XYZ file of C-alpha atoms in Angstrom:
662
model
C 76.797 138.625 98.525
C 80.212 140.168 99.520
C 83.915 138.918 99.209
C 85.810 137.242 101.768
C 88.379 139.339 102.976
C 91.890 138.656 102.124
C 92.665 136.571 104.520
C 89.699 134.328 105.283
C 89.303 133.981 101.316
C 93.602 132.746 101.583
C 92.194 130.216 103.951
C 88.855 128.272 101.865
C 92.536 128.375 99.311
C 94.633 126.474 101.361
C 91.395 124.567 102.680
C 90.345 123.537 98.455
C 94.059 122.983 97.776
C 94.085 120.814 100.601
C 91.539 118.849 99.111
C 92.288 118.270 95.741
C 95.261 117.301 97.045
C 94.200 115.028 99.682
C 91.849 113.193 96.559
C 94.877 113.164 94.806
C 96.465 110.475 97.599
C 93.471 108.296 97.220
C 94.128 107.904 94.066
C 98.015 107.216 94.038
C 97.235 105.384 96.801
C 94.468 102.548 95.955
C 94.389 102.888 91.700
C 95.818 99.092 90.117
C 98.139 100.581 86.963
C 101.751 101.607 86.950
C 100.157 104.400 85.168
C 99.233 106.086 87.745
C 101.459 104.393 91.155
C 104.788 104.507 89.037
C 103.727 107.518 86.151
C 101.379 109.501 88.319
C 99.188 110.291 84.941
C 95.992 111.108 87.121
C 94.232 114.989 88.126
C 92.259 115.695 90.620
C 90.067 119.289 90.612
C 87.460 120.808 92.744
C 84.577 122.790 90.063
C 82.448 125.272 90.827
C 79.003 124.348 89.595
C 78.774 126.153 86.258
C 81.354 123.512 85.475
C 85.202 125.710 86.112
C 87.665 124.222 88.714
C 88.111 126.183 91.173
C 90.866 124.642 92.378
C 93.883 121.992 91.455
C 96.588 120.204 92.700
C 100.415 121.234 92.310
C 101.892 118.804 94.140
C 100.470 115.700 92.785
C 99.525 113.939 89.914
C 100.439 115.740 86.099
C 99.943 119.552 85.756
C 98.658 120.231 82.097
C 94.668 119.990 83.294
C 93.929 123.101 85.709
C 91.519 125.001 82.399
C 88.940 122.340 81.526
C 85.699 122.333 81.681
C 82.601 119.678 82.476
C 80.148 122.648 80.942
C 79.983 120.215 77.987
C 79.678 117.382 79.074
C 77.156 117.339 82.228
C 75.188 119.222 79.614
C 74.773 115.330 77.700
C 74.303 113.327 80.917
C 70.751 115.513 82.053
C 69.980 115.921 85.218
C 71.820 114.329 88.269
C 71.427 114.174 91.861
C 72.642 112.712 94.678
C 74.503 110.425 95.025
C 75.368 110.037 91.349
C 79.151 110.008 89.880
C 80.058 110.357 85.983
C 82.246 108.819 83.659
C 82.980 109.472 80.744
C 86.205 109.235 78.702
C 84.755 110.136 74.913
C 86.742 113.523 73.879
C 83.673 114.368 71.243
C 80.758 115.001 73.821
C 82.902 116.413 75.781
C 84.885 119.049 74.224
C 88.445 117.657 75.098
C 86.933 117.582 78.870
C 88.482 113.815 78.788
C 91.353 114.284 75.812
C 91.545 110.725 74.802
C 90.520 107.263 75.058
C 92.487 105.987 77.842
C 91.566 109.208 80.086
C 88.728 108.251 81.612
C 87.479 110.694 83.502
C 84.750 110.443 86.653
C 82.858 113.658 88.450
C 80.519 114.408 91.012
C 77.952 116.557 91.900
C 78.167 117.718 95.738
C 75.196 119.138 97.375
C 74.631 120.658 101.020
C 71.328 120.753 101.789
C 69.771 119.272 98.860
C 71.237 122.850 96.327
C 74.030 121.728 93.947
C 77.119 123.845 95.475
C 80.198 121.484 93.433
C 81.598 118.673 91.303
C 84.607 117.026 92.303
C 86.439 115.490 89.135
C 89.067 112.909 88.301
C 90.600 111.524 85.224
C 92.735 108.912 85.327
C 94.907 107.294 82.426
C 93.613 104.088 82.666
C 95.446 100.870 81.051
C 93.401 99.871 78.292
C 90.389 100.816 76.611
C 90.149 98.798 73.517
C 91.031 99.075 69.980
C 93.184 98.340 67.340
C 96.772 97.609 69.642
C 97.021 96.884 72.871
C 96.969 99.969 75.220
C 94.853 101.055 72.118
C 97.028 104.591 71.655
C 98.886 104.311 68.206
C 99.968 106.862 65.961
C 98.637 104.930 62.966
C 95.014 104.634 63.733
C 92.871 106.533 61.338
C 89.753 106.447 62.518
C 88.518 107.384 67.021
C 86.577 103.839 66.322
C 90.350 102.172 65.986
C 91.098 103.633 69.695
C 88.793 101.994 71.593
C 85.425 101.768 73.865
C 83.601 105.460 73.312
C 82.147 106.227 76.683
C 79.714 109.392 76.430
C 78.938 111.169 79.919
C 75.941 108.546 81.223
C 75.551 107.857 85.059
C 78.084 105.425 86.590
C 76.755 105.421 90.327
C 72.496 106.097 90.579
C 71.934 107.388 94.120
C 75.227 105.961 95.762
C 74.856 102.890 93.627
C 76.936 101.425 91.331
C 74.930 100.523 87.523
C 76.347 97.194 87.058
C 75.690 96.535 83.966
C 77.213 100.085 83.030
C 80.588 98.027 85.205
C 80.177 94.831 83.676
C 80.209 97.015 80.333
C 83.749 98.561 80.623
C 85.410 95.454 81.753
C 84.036 93.917 78.530
C 85.511 96.014 76.102
C 89.633 96.139 78.249
C 92.095 93.812 78.113
C 92.948 94.704 81.698
C 89.885 94.995 82.929
C 90.925 94.019 86.454
C 93.749 96.965 86.158
C 90.866 99.912 84.988
C 88.507 98.020 87.224
C 90.680 99.003 90.283
C 91.303 102.295 89.105
C 88.000 103.574 88.748
C 87.490 102.382 92.208
C 90.098 104.282 93.104
C 88.459 107.812 91.333
C 85.216 107.230 93.004
C 87.467 107.029 96.124
C 88.777 111.020 95.493
C 85.820 112.023 94.103
C 84.177 110.814 97.681
C 86.966 111.553 99.111
C 86.197 115.213 97.733
C 82.267 115.721 98.708
C 83.624 114.713 101.952
C 85.910 117.314 102.759
C 83.869 120.173 101.512
C 80.999 119.521 102.770
C 82.889 120.304 106.127
C 84.509 123.038 104.780
C 81.207 124.345 104.166
C 79.873 123.347 107.075
C 83.067 125.472 109.138
C 82.698 128.485 107.178
C 78.773 128.321 106.039
C 77.554 127.713 102.803
C 77.817 130.981 101.824
C 81.728 132.123 102.414
C 82.567 128.968 100.352
C 80.705 129.671 98.031
C 81.861 132.877 97.223
C 85.093 131.427 97.846
C 85.194 129.873 95.039
C 84.380 132.337 92.938
C 86.386 135.246 94.211
C 89.363 132.828 93.922
C 88.974 132.364 90.058
C 88.715 136.725 89.261
C 91.474 136.525 91.827
C 93.767 134.342 89.383
C 92.076 136.173 86.508
C 92.605 139.615 87.432
C 96.146 138.200 87.792
C 96.559 136.649 85.395
C 95.440 139.949 83.154
C 98.172 142.210 85.416
C 101.345 139.705 83.916
C 99.867 139.696 80.452
C 99.649 143.492 80.277
C 103.387 143.358 81.287
C 103.811 141.957 77.430
C 103.930 144.475 74.231
C 100.776 145.076 72.681
C 101.702 143.817 69.554
C 101.212 141.130 66.573
C 103.277 138.773 67.283
C 103.490 135.159 64.642
C 105.733 131.849 65.646
C 105.393 128.099 63.996
C 107.330 124.573 64.432
C 107.024 121.369 63.596
C 106.444 117.609 64.245
C 108.319 115.556 62.553
C 105.968 113.507 60.421
C 102.435 111.633 60.189
C 103.279 108.914 60.784
C 101.848 107.261 57.115
C 104.693 110.132 55.072
C 107.313 112.026 55.698
C 105.727 115.149 55.443
C 105.494 117.060 58.370
C 103.011 118.940 60.041
C 103.209 122.622 60.808
C 101.592 124.285 63.071
C 101.511 127.791 63.991
C 100.045 130.716 65.958
C 99.754 134.205 65.476
C 99.552 136.539 68.563
C 98.009 139.847 69.423
C 98.291 141.292 72.972
C 96.258 144.337 73.241
C 96.347 145.560 76.617
C 96.744 141.759 78.878
C 93.456 140.687 76.803
C 95.879 138.265 74.700
C 93.924 136.575 70.934
C 95.456 133.145 69.675
C 94.396 132.216 66.541
C 95.680 129.279 64.931
C 94.105 130.588 61.485
C 97.516 128.777 59.758
C 98.240 125.329 61.079
C 98.139 122.852 59.283
C 94.381 120.288 58.488
C 93.878 117.667 60.681
C 96.114 114.658 59.608
C 94.582 110.719 59.046
C 96.754 110.013 61.960
C 95.969 110.314 65.555
C 98.106 113.596 65.522
C 94.571 115.319 66.285
C 93.395 117.387 69.268
C 89.935 117.822 69.997
C 89.167 120.700 70.960
C 85.316 122.094 69.126
C 87.663 125.435 68.518
C 86.706 126.434 72.302
C 90.278 126.666 74.941
C 91.545 124.118 76.136
C 94.521 124.157 78.531
C 95.958 121.530 77.428
C 96.978 122.874 74.424
C 97.656 126.193 76.010
C 99.797 125.383 78.993
C 102.745 126.735 77.148
C 101.181 130.319 78.264
C 99.235 129.243 81.518
C 102.730 128.001 82.922
C 104.236 131.747 81.435
C 101.832 132.927 83.854
C 102.235 131.004 86.729
C 106.052 131.396 86.729
C 105.717 135.243 86.572
C 102.925 135.338 89.639
C 104.169 131.711 91.929
C 101.584 132.749 94.273
C 98.693 132.803 92.193
C 95.733 130.527 92.477
C 95.918 127.863 90.099
C 92.655 127.747 88.408
C 90.310 127.504 85.562
C 90.201 131.882 86.307
C 93.676 131.915 84.951
C 92.078 131.236 81.660
C 89.466 133.762 81.332
C 92.116 136.754 79.666
C 92.979 134.465 76.845
C 90.271 133.812 73.098
C 90.606 131.201 70.722
C 90.436 131.356 67.420
C 90.821 127.546 66.191
C 89.038 126.785 62.609
C 86.656 123.412 61.991
C 89.369 120.973 60.213
C 92.654 121.828 61.360
C 94.604 119.501 63.992
C 93.563 122.036 67.357
C 89.594 121.347 65.534
C 89.307 118.429 63.745
C 85.486 116.314 62.386
C 84.557 113.913 63.868
C 85.784 111.151 63.420
C 89.264 112.024 63.319
C 91.906 110.335 65.705
C 92.815 112.517 68.633
C 95.038 109.726 70.536
C 98.378 110.676 70.233
C 97.172 114.576 71.019
C 100.180 115.099 73.171
C 102.538 115.524 71.199
C 100.167 118.392 69.659
C 100.011 119.449 73.108
C 104.476 119.636 73.720
C 104.900 121.186 70.291
C 102.323 123.631 70.416
C 103.863 124.397 74.077
C 107.132 125.776 72.260
C 105.019 127.498 69.889
C 102.966 129.562 71.553
C 106.003 130.890 73.668
C 108.389 131.226 70.565
C 105.701 133.422 69.718
C 105.939 135.443 72.810
C 110.149 136.026 72.432
C 108.351 137.884 68.988
C 106.953 140.306 71.868
C 110.808 140.166 73.152
C 109.534 138.498 76.745
C 113.264 136.895 77.321
C 112.145 135.638 80.390
C 111.018 132.754 77.549
C 113.118 129.444 77.657
C 114.414 127.826 74.546
C 112.457 124.099 73.384
C 112.546 121.581 75.232
C 113.000 117.926 74.264
C 109.133 118.237 73.131
C 108.460 114.826 73.605
C 106.999 112.355 76.375
C 106.940 108.724 74.869
C 104.641 106.399 77.100
C 106.793 103.382 75.816
C 104.507 100.001 76.707
C 105.714 96.575 76.962
C 103.131 94.097 76.850
C 103.215 89.573 76.928
C 101.807 88.035 73.611
C 99.921 85.274 75.695
C 97.665 84.380 73.072
C 97.237 80.742 74.568
C 96.319 82.400 77.874
C 95.096 85.642 77.781
C 93.555 86.188 81.364
C 97.109 86.037 82.368
C 98.076 88.945 79.808
C 100.144 91.582 81.529
C 100.941 95.064 80.126
C 102.806 97.819 81.900
C 104.274 101.756 80.828
C 108.340 100.625 81.239
C 108.797 104.383 80.884
C 107.074 107.833 79.920
C 109.848 108.790 77.956
C 111.026 113.228 78.225
C 114.200 114.318 77.004
C 116.107 117.349 77.742
C 115.130 120.624 79.426
C 114.945 124.046 77.505
C 117.553 126.308 78.859
C 116.045 129.830 80.611
C 118.484 132.836 80.717
C 119.228 132.649 84.036
C 119.293 128.522 84.281
C 120.563 125.225 82.253
C 118.051 123.145 80.722
C 116.107 120.814 83.731
C 118.534 116.827 82.347
C 115.916 114.246 81.129
C 112.848 116.289 81.899
C 111.261 118.317 79.708
C 108.801 120.946 81.859
C 105.875 120.737 79.149
C 105.965 117.216 79.694
C 103.690 117.587 82.581
C 105.892 115.889 84.923
C 105.073 112.727 84.507
C 107.538 110.587 87.061
C 109.422 107.589 86.363
C 108.982 104.247 87.066
C 111.532 101.964 89.123
C 113.620 99.436 87.628
C 113.196 97.751 89.931
C 109.204 97.595 89.720
C 109.972 97.009 86.024
C 112.428 93.915 86.619
C 110.281 92.890 88.566
C 106.598 93.442 86.855
C 107.737 92.822 83.154
C 109.701 90.052 81.464
C 112.415 92.744 80.994
C 116.102 93.471 82.247
C 117.061 96.980 82.430
C 120.678 97.921 80.422
C 121.005 101.349 80.697
C 118.493 103.706 82.220
C 121.068 107.341 82.297
C 121.922 110.906 80.316
C 122.897 110.877 76.886
C 126.019 113.530 78.123
C 127.786 115.104 75.193
C 123.369 115.977 74.449
C 122.980 119.078 75.897
C 122.039 122.095 73.769
C 125.057 124.594 73.532
C 124.845 128.553 75.461
C 125.833 130.245 78.158
C 123.366 128.681 79.725
C 122.980 124.953 77.951
C 120.413 122.995 77.305
C 119.498 119.357 79.414
C 121.033 116.454 78.831
C 119.256 113.836 76.596
C 117.913 110.456 78.349
C 119.123 106.505 77.291
C 117.048 104.194 77.942
C 118.370 100.603 77.024
C 116.313 97.228 78.526
C 116.296 94.016 77.342
C 113.111 91.393 76.270
C 113.475 87.750 78.017
C 110.405 86.410 77.717
C 109.704 84.607 74.064
C 106.997 87.617 72.150
C 105.737 90.870 73.332
C 104.171 93.789 71.691
C 105.938 96.959 72.614
C 103.803 100.066 71.617
C 104.793 103.596 72.421
C 102.832 107.092 71.268
C 104.719 110.395 71.631
C 108.107 109.525 70.462
C 109.459 113.365 68.620
C 111.985 115.475 67.360
C 113.179 112.604 65.089
C 113.800 115.735 62.345
C 113.707 118.686 63.584
C 115.408 119.563 66.927
C 114.487 121.318 69.955
C 115.952 125.006 68.984
C 118.400 127.339 70.337
C 117.502 131.698 71.303
C 119.804 134.248 71.228
C 123.398 132.194 70.447
C 122.376 129.045 72.342
C 122.418 126.035 70.358
C 119.558 123.766 69.006
C 119.853 120.646 71.407
C 119.527 116.966 69.910
C 117.088 114.982 68.618
C 116.089 111.665 69.216
C 116.833 108.048 67.865
C 115.424 104.375 67.835
C 117.272 101.223 67.657
C 116.663 97.528 68.097
C 119.379 94.900 68.016
C 118.960 91.581 67.214
C 120.955 88.624 67.176
C 123.935 90.803 67.391
C 122.774 93.653 64.824
C 121.928 97.137 65.382
C 119.374 98.071 63.689
C 117.401 102.542 63.455
C 114.001 101.832 63.644
C 111.529 104.507 63.019
C 108.662 106.021 65.404
C 106.671 102.827 66.778
C 103.299 102.142 66.138
C 103.372 98.671 66.787
C 106.400 96.684 67.202
C 106.429 92.930 67.818
C 110.098 91.739 69.628
C 111.592 88.384 70.599
C 113.302 87.403 73.794
C 117.332 88.703 73.275
C 116.146 91.889 71.328
C 117.643 95.006 72.940
C 115.080 98.333 72.480
C 117.229 101.967 72.371
C 115.552 104.494 72.695
C 117.614 107.884 72.277
C 115.534 110.869 73.782
C 116.171 114.368 72.507
C 118.138 117.189 74.861
C 117.093 120.812 75.294
C 118.173 124.089 73.470
C 120.732 126.261 74.751
C 120.272 130.323 75.825
C 122.920 132.682 74.863
C 126.849 132.652 73.831
C 127.919 129.476 74.804
C 131.831 131.109 74.750
C 129.936 133.778 77.623
C 129.678 130.127 79.765
C 130.943 130.422 83.133
C 134.359 127.954 82.946
C 133.438 125.716 85.889
C 129.927 124.704 85.148
C 132.183 122.923 81.567
C 134.585 122.160 83.925
C 131.373 120.489 86.455
C 129.734 118.902 83.568
C 132.512 117.467 82.408
C 133.422 116.402 86.067
C 129.708 114.638 85.925
C 130.909 112.502 82.283
C 127.897 115.434 80.996
C 130.236 117.370 77.885
C 133.919 115.456 76.645
C 137.377 117.529 77.325
C 137.006 117.806 73.358
C 133.405 119.171 73.511
C 134.417 121.562 76.295
C 136.955 122.953 74.188
C 135.330 123.149 70.918
C 131.494 123.906 72.214
C 133.025 126.550 74.912
C 136.212 127.377 74.418
C 137.018 125.310 77.935
C 140.417 123.862 78.098
C 140.865 121.562 80.731
C 143.651 118.555 81.649
C 143.714 116.114 84.376
C 144.670 116.584 87.867
C 146.725 113.538 89.765
C 143.470 113.164 91.472
C 142.196 112.308 88.048
C 139.441 115.111 88.105
C 139.451 117.755 85.574
C 140.228 120.787 85.943
C 140.419 124.602 83.785
C 142.983 125.655 82.285
C 142.971 129.244 82.562
C 145.825 130.555 80.265
C 144.808 128.049 77.808
C 140.760 129.022 78.170
C 141.248 132.720 77.806
C 143.840 132.239 74.328
C 140.976 130.437 73.090
C 138.192 132.500 74.314
C 140.178 135.474 72.810
C 140.746 134.349 69.314
C 137.138 133.524 68.820
C 135.478 135.174 66.659
C 131.759 136.219 67.524
C 129.109 134.691 65.141
C 125.731 137.322 64.214
C 123.716 137.176 67.061
C 120.274 135.255 65.389
C 117.675 134.964 68.314
C 116.601 131.567 66.628
C 119.271 128.619 66.189
C 116.768 125.761 64.585
C 118.891 123.416 63.662
C 120.036 122.342 60.022
C 117.336 120.004 59.234
C 114.605 122.387 59.939
C 116.773 125.304 58.492
C 116.660 123.310 54.830
C 113.223 122.597 54.828
C 112.398 126.363 55.456
C 115.032 127.493 52.002
C 112.417 124.504 50.144
C 108.975 124.831 51.406
C 108.454 129.281 52.955
C 106.583 129.788 55.922
C 104.829 131.964 54.585
C 103.271 129.309 51.646
C 103.074 126.474 54.112
C 100.248 128.349 55.529
C 99.073 129.525 52.208
C 98.842 126.066 51.644
C 97.333 124.809 55.117
C 94.274 127.361 54.452
C 93.937 126.900 50.901
C 93.892 122.905 51.043
C 91.061 123.002 54.017
C 88.892 125.653 52.372
C 89.170 124.046 49.011
C 89.451 120.174 49.796
C 87.513 117.461 51.480
C 89.026 116.585 54.656
C 89.778 112.840 53.854
C 90.988 113.618 50.578
C 93.423 116.398 52.288
C 96.331 113.873 53.356
C 96.740 112.328 50.174
C 96.634 115.061 48.324
C 99.237 116.969 50.837
C 101.945 114.610 50.392
C 101.283 114.912 46.722
C 101.941 118.141 46.688
C 104.721 117.945 48.133
C 106.659 114.737 46.047
C 105.683 116.696 43.174
C 107.821 119.977 44.555
C 110.218 118.755 46.321
C 111.179 117.660 43.080
C 110.827 120.959 41.557
C 113.987 123.144 40.498
C 112.236 125.851 42.989
C 110.726 126.085 45.951
C 106.792 126.835 45.587
C 105.740 129.519 45.460
C 101.501 130.692 46.675
C 101.196 130.799 43.007
C 102.074 127.695 42.145
C 100.032 125.694 44.981
C 96.784 127.651 43.480
C 97.682 126.069 40.266
C 98.788 122.914 40.968
C 95.639 122.719 43.137
C 92.943 123.945 40.094
C 94.565 121.426 37.895
C 94.001 118.550 40.552
C 90.547 119.674 41.029
C 89.865 122.002 43.857
C 90.294 126.014 42.281
C 89.692 128.366 44.781
C 85.815 129.015 45.799
C 86.089 132.669 46.596
C 87.898 132.668 49.914
């Protein structure tokens, strides 16, 4: 079959994009839950007969699933016929197509003259699928069975008719049946819309041209991605970062990668990642590359070639090695509900490895969280009147780049979830929002500063409620700055009750009562470059916008400001020049990790942490690792000197876990 000429291929590309965009519009306008209508936590795509996404929208929904595959789900569900529609939410039987249980996926085969030509696909983060807590997801869950109903790939529609037994089962296993069924109806409408539109395109251009266009566009994306990666110097580069803890203990979770570049091909080896954890900080991939995990690299490719076709072909030059038993390839039935925390940190880890390769266009670390804060009223006397909604998807400041400040209040790694308007919150939920604004003065200083953090404060106005939250992070390890830029600030949580304010840890399930005040302070973004080389006018602008105090301007940037007669701040050029002239430039370190990480790695050197991760995975059963790791950390944290690899071997042998010919 001949390839389409360049002009026709571009026309087809735009037609395909209009289909998936319109599918997204259908969901956004017809879904029931605030997850969709306000937060835009959904996605759409068209997939080839082989299950690869060849068209993915860029202006609606989340942006982080373009490289997913339907292949395993298609194998599980078996032969499909015209009018069939498939539903699944199970990562374990879809190889991570569904990334956690509240992500319900719906897809439909598209036939033309009885021949399969494509699939239309969508997912929605629904409100609840049962499980331990309202909204289903909690960092404290210790099994996927606690996270709600698992739906293996099965037929929701047969020959165009809904399976009422399946719908009854789904409705019976959620706290929010009306919302869930409404969202599923929206997804069904979307995949039907995609089918109708694609068939119209085939009628216009012909089946051969359209099916060849799918192949050509994925091939073009592969070629252009490889060209971008070919600009990186060949070699192997390593980087690591941390999650604050696993919720059960205060032992950090370490994520690590070795990135090998070879003439435009890139290999990511996650051999040194920590073993799977008992709590919900795992990602199910079955050892296969997953765009949710590799989004940092995908975004790098797209940013370097902004006109590249957005489809699964971008993933083709990438290979991965994910040993079984790591937290990015866990063994069943590991919980996977808080998988986005891992994905966002891995975003920074992979980009950090490219910085090691000398790619100076890589940004500093952003806030590294997308905390979904959910309020559920505790109407135990009348469960049918229960209300549940997202308060806000709390992000934080973005990392600065070599040419621009980080974005205030949003980290590009979060997938661009939308704010829930305050008016919507107060109309649909029993809360009163006192504050939702930028946290001035929090940005990591730099020639280009990081993005400022967010402050959200709200008061509970009902007798009893439950707050759940997932993805709260960067509460100890700061977002790093680069090339002289400073690290951003960590996040904090507070509850005020009867006038007494107390700091609280990560939220799993937080019972609240009337008049309680909850305060969420997000992390900020790291800075890029020496702060004393920042344009003074930009510093003055931040002071006038209440994003920086006069004292911070002087201390962090060497910029002196004074108040003018009209009350605005203006630059004192003479004092600024003197301050900057007296500034002694510090040694130019590539990284500014912040005090906590620097102190932690003085005790736990990265090479030792990597050795421990591999040793635990090879010698110890997965269910025994968390307690043993905690015991080991407690032991060596109290020791007189930092542990060595030999110390690790001795400890594990004494505990009954000697080397086994590794």
